[in-house]
PDB file of C-alpha atoms in Angstrom:
ATOM      1  CA  MET X  95       1.954 -43.591 -14.508  1.00 59.00           C
ATOM      2  CA  ARG X  96      -0.738 -43.126 -11.857  1.00 59.00           C
ATOM      3  CA  LEU X  97       1.730 -41.410  -9.559  1.00 49.00           C
ATOM      4  CA  GLY X  98       2.521 -38.912 -12.332  1.00 48.00           C
ATOM      5  CA  LEU X  99      -1.179 -38.238 -12.882  1.00 46.00           C
ATOM      6  CA  VAL X 100      -1.775 -37.726  -9.160  1.00 42.00           C
ATOM      7  CA  MET X 101       1.206 -35.352  -8.958  1.00 50.00           C
ATOM      8  CA  MET X 102      -0.099 -33.321 -11.921  1.00 50.00           C
ATOM      9  CA  VAL X 103      -3.542 -33.024 -10.349  1.00 44.00           C
ATOM     10  CA  LEU X 104      -2.019 -31.869  -7.053  1.00 45.00           C
ATOM     11  CA  LEU X 105       0.152 -29.363  -8.881  1.00 45.00           C
ATOM     12  CA  LEU X 106      -2.844 -27.950 -10.743  1.00 45.00           C
ATOM     13  CA  ILE X 107      -4.792 -27.620  -7.497  1.00 47.00           C
ATOM     14  CA  ALA X 108      -1.885 -25.843  -5.804  1.00 52.00           C
ATOM     15  CA  CYS X 109      -1.410 -23.449  -8.718  1.00 54.00           C
ATOM     16  CA  GLY X 110      -5.070 -22.685  -9.033  1.00 51.00           C
ATOM     17  CA  GLU X 111      -5.461 -21.011  -5.626  1.00 57.00           C
ATOM     18  CA  SER X 112      -8.626 -19.004  -5.323  1.00 64.00           C
ATOM     19  CA  LYS X 113      -8.510 -15.253  -5.100  1.00 73.00           C
ATOM     20  CA  GLU X 114     -10.765 -15.427  -2.053  1.00 85.00           C
ATOM     21  CA  VAL X 115      -9.461 -13.683   1.040  1.00 89.00           C
ATOM     22  CA  PRO X 116     -10.239 -15.111   4.495  1.00 93.00           C
ATOM     23  CA  LYS X 117     -12.782 -13.138   6.540  1.00 92.00           C
ATOM     24  CA  ASP X 118     -10.233 -12.128   9.184  1.00 94.00           C
ATOM     25  CA  VAL X 119      -7.946 -10.601   6.526  1.00 96.00           C
ATOM     26  CA  ILE X 120      -8.443  -7.031   5.334  1.00 97.00           C
ATOM     27  CA  PRO X 121     -10.033  -7.075   1.839  1.00 96.00           C
ATOM     28  CA  GLN X 122      -7.775  -6.166  -1.056  1.00 95.00           C
ATOM     29  CA  GLU X 123      -9.396  -2.815  -1.867  1.00 95.00           C
ATOM     30  CA  LYS X 124      -9.214  -1.611   1.738  1.00 97.00           C
ATOM     31  CA  MET X 125      -5.668  -2.942   2.115  1.00 97.00           C
ATOM     32  CA  GLN X 126      -4.624  -0.899  -0.924  1.00 96.00           C
ATOM     33  CA  LEU X 127      -6.019   2.256   0.691  1.00 96.00           C
ATOM     34  CA  ILE X 128      -4.204   1.498   3.938  1.00 97.00           C
ATOM     35  CA  LEU X 129      -0.937   0.809   2.123  1.00 96.00           C
ATOM     36  CA  TRP X 130      -1.326   4.062   0.169  1.00 96.00           C
ATOM     37  CA  ASP X 131      -1.750   6.033   3.385  1.00 96.00           C
ATOM     38  CA  MET X 132       1.245   4.269   4.916  1.00 95.00           C
ATOM     39  CA  ILE X 133       3.319   5.189   1.866  1.00 94.00           C
ATOM     40  CA  LEU X 134       2.249   8.808   2.335  1.00 94.00           C
ATOM     41  CA  ALA X 135       3.148   8.620   6.039  1.00 93.00           C
ATOM     42  CA  ASP X 136       6.603   7.302   5.095  1.00 90.00           C
ATOM     43  CA  ARG X 137       7.040  10.058   2.551  1.00 89.00           C
ATOM     44  CA  TYR X 138       6.067  12.708   5.097  1.00 88.00           C
ATOM     45  CA  SER X 139       8.443  11.218   7.630  1.00 86.00           C
ATOM     46  CA  ASN X 140      11.337  11.056   5.167  1.00 84.00           C
ATOM     47  CA  GLN X 141      10.792  14.509   3.702  1.00 83.00           C
ATOM     48  CA  PHE X 142       9.749  16.599   6.682  1.00 78.00           C
ATOM     49  CA  LEU X 143      10.320  14.879  10.010  1.00 73.00           C
ATOM     50  CA  ILE X 144      13.879  13.857   9.121  1.00 71.00           C
ATOM     51  CA  LYS X 145      14.839  17.546   9.103  1.00 70.00           C
ATOM     52  CA  ASP X 146      14.019  17.684  12.804  1.00 64.00           C
ATOM     53  CA  THR X 147      15.861  14.544  13.957  1.00 60.00           C
ATOM     54  CA  ALA X 148      17.744  16.484  16.622  1.00 65.00           C
ATOM     55  CA  LYS X 149      14.440  16.909  18.470  1.00 67.00           C
ATOM     56  CA  LEU X 150      12.537  13.827  17.282  1.00 73.00           C
ATOM     57  CA  ASP X 151      12.963  10.086  17.327  1.00 79.00           C
ATOM     58  CA  LEU X 152      12.215   9.520  13.634  1.00 78.00           C
ATOM     59  CA  LYS X 153      11.305   5.854  14.030  1.00 85.00           C
ATOM     60  CA  LEU X 154       8.912   6.583  16.903  1.00 88.00           C
ATOM     61  CA  GLU X 155       7.294   9.450  15.008  1.00 86.00           C
ATOM     62  CA  THR X 156       6.852   7.265  11.920  1.00 88.00           C
ATOM     63  CA  PHE X 157       5.141   4.581  14.018  1.00 92.00           C
ATOM     64  CA  LYS X 158       2.853   7.278  15.429  1.00 93.00           C
ATOM     65  CA  LEU X 159       1.881   8.163  11.867  1.00 93.00           C
ATOM     66  CA  TYR X 160       1.184   4.488  11.162  1.00 95.00           C
ATOM     67  CA  ASP X 161      -1.057   4.371  14.245  1.00 96.00           C
ATOM     68  CA  GLU X 162      -2.972   7.340  12.867  1.00 96.00           C
ATOM     69  CA  VAL X 163      -3.431   5.470   9.583  1.00 97.00           C
ATOM     70  CA  PHE X 164      -4.777   2.476  11.507  1.00 97.00           C
ATOM     71  CA  GLN X 165      -7.201   4.730  13.389  1.00 97.00           C
ATOM     72  CA  VAL X 166      -8.439   6.366  10.190  1.00 97.00           C
ATOM     73  CA  HIS X 167      -9.106   2.949   8.662  1.00 97.00           C
ATOM     74  CA  GLN X 168     -10.521   1.568  11.935  1.00 97.00           C
ATOM     75  CA  ILE X 169      -8.102  -1.342  12.226  1.00 97.00           C
ATOM     76  CA  ASP X 170      -5.387  -2.281  14.665  1.00 96.00           C
ATOM     77  CA  LYS X 171      -1.738  -3.092  14.088  1.00 96.00           C
ATOM     78  CA  GLU X 172      -2.285  -6.812  14.690  1.00 97.00           C
ATOM     79  CA  ARG X 173      -4.960  -7.083  11.995  1.00 97.00           C
ATOM     80  CA  PHE X 174      -2.797  -5.132   9.558  1.00 97.00           C
ATOM     81  CA  VAL X 175       0.241  -7.341  10.215  1.00 97.00           C
ATOM     82  CA  LYS X 176      -1.832 -10.529   9.885  1.00 97.00           C
ATOM     83  CA  SER X 177      -3.334  -9.282   6.617  1.00 97.00           C
ATOM     84  CA  TYR X 178       0.034  -8.150   5.268  1.00 96.00           C
ATOM     85  CA  LYS X 179       1.540 -11.554   6.029  1.00 97.00           C
ATOM     86  CA  PHE X 180      -1.371 -13.199   4.204  1.00 97.00           C
ATOM     87  CA  TYR X 181      -0.761 -11.052   1.120  1.00 96.00           C
ATOM     88  CA  LEU X 182       2.965 -11.786   1.310  1.00 96.00           C
ATOM     89  CA  SER X 183       2.077 -15.469   1.107  1.00 96.00           C
ATOM     90  CA  ARG X 184      -0.010 -14.735  -1.995  1.00 96.00           C
ATOM     91  CA  PRO X 185       2.320 -13.001  -4.462  1.00 95.00           C
ATOM     92  CA  ASP X 186      -0.410 -12.948  -7.125  1.00 95.00           C
ATOM     93  CA  LEU X 187      -2.682 -10.798  -4.935  1.00 95.00           C
ATOM     94  CA  LEU X 188       0.185  -8.706  -3.567  1.00 95.00           C
ATOM     95  CA  LYS X 189       1.464  -7.942  -7.064  1.00 95.00           C
ATOM     96  CA  ALA X 190      -2.004  -6.836  -8.172  1.00 94.00           C
ATOM     97  CA  MET X 191      -2.235  -4.471  -5.194  1.00 94.00           C
ATOM     98  CA  PHE X 192       1.213  -2.982  -5.743  1.00 94.00           C
ATOM     99  CA  ASP X 193       0.563  -2.613  -9.470  1.00 95.00           C
ATOM    100  CA  THR X 194      -2.569  -0.624  -8.635  1.00 94.00           C
ATOM    101  CA  LEU X 195      -0.642   1.513  -6.157  1.00 94.00           C
ATOM    102  CA  SER X 196       2.056   2.135  -8.761  1.00 94.00           C
ATOM    103  CA  VAL X 197      -0.517   3.275 -11.326  1.00 94.00           C
ATOM    104  CA  ARG X 198      -2.050   5.603  -8.735  1.00 92.00           C
ATOM    105  CA  ALA X 199       1.340   7.057  -7.838  1.00 91.00           C
ATOM    106  CA  ASN X 200       2.169   7.670 -11.502  1.00 92.00           C
ATOM    107  CA  LYS X 201      -1.179   9.411 -12.099  1.00 90.00           C
ATOM    108  CA  GLU X 202      -0.658  11.638  -9.085  1.00 87.00           C
ATOM    109  CA  LYS X 203       2.889  12.439 -10.193  1.00 84.00           C
ATOM    110  CA  GLU X 204       1.624  13.411 -13.650  1.00 84.00           C
ATOM    111  CA  THR X 205      -1.002  15.653 -12.095  1.00 81.00           C
ATOM    112  CA  LEU X 206       1.510  17.215  -9.729  1.00 77.00           C
ATOM    113  CA  TYR X 207       4.020  18.010 -12.475  1.00 80.00           C
ATOM    114  CA  LYS X 208       1.496  18.889 -15.154  1.00 74.00           C
ATOM    115  CA  PRO X 209       2.231  22.401 -16.381  1.00 74.00           C
ATOM    116  CA  THR X 210      -0.466  24.882 -15.494  1.00 70.00           C
ATOM    117  CA  PRO X 211      -1.647  27.163 -18.241  1.00 70.00           C
ATOM    118  CA  SER X 212      -0.230  30.577 -17.610  1.00 68.00           C
ATOM    119  CA  THR X 213      -2.304  33.666 -18.087  1.00 62.00           C
ATOM    120  CA  PRO X 214      -1.352  35.568 -21.190  1.00 65.00           C
ATOM    121  CA  ALA X 215       0.534  38.805 -20.692  1.00 63.00           C
ATOM    122  CA  PRO X 216      -1.582  41.896 -21.289  1.00 68.00           C
ATOM    123  CA  LYS X 217      -1.143  43.386 -24.732  1.00 71.00           C
ATOM    124  CA  PRO X 218       0.564  46.787 -24.793  1.00 70.00           C
ATOM    125  CA  GLN X 219      -1.760  49.607 -25.798  1.00 66.00           C
TER     126      GLN X 219
END
């Protein structure tokens, strides 16, 4: 009976992980911005650089774009990787970030494909 109670308490503690992020991990909001820029870098690489694969090493060029993202956000690859691994270990936080990114992508897609009002044709005189 006591063993069952102790196990339940331990289970509740394990399930109730805090949403606090360690200081050496990139905060969620900033990580979302970095991931968004990396998604854009991937898109650019897959839509434009791939057409020039005879002259370019696509993988190398994509990693160069990632380095530019790291520079813009003033982080290094090691900190990004450490932070990404942390978020992978916390599916609840990772899901929240990717849900936010998905909403942003859908809003941008709607804006991109939103029909623009055309100017009316001049009336014949």
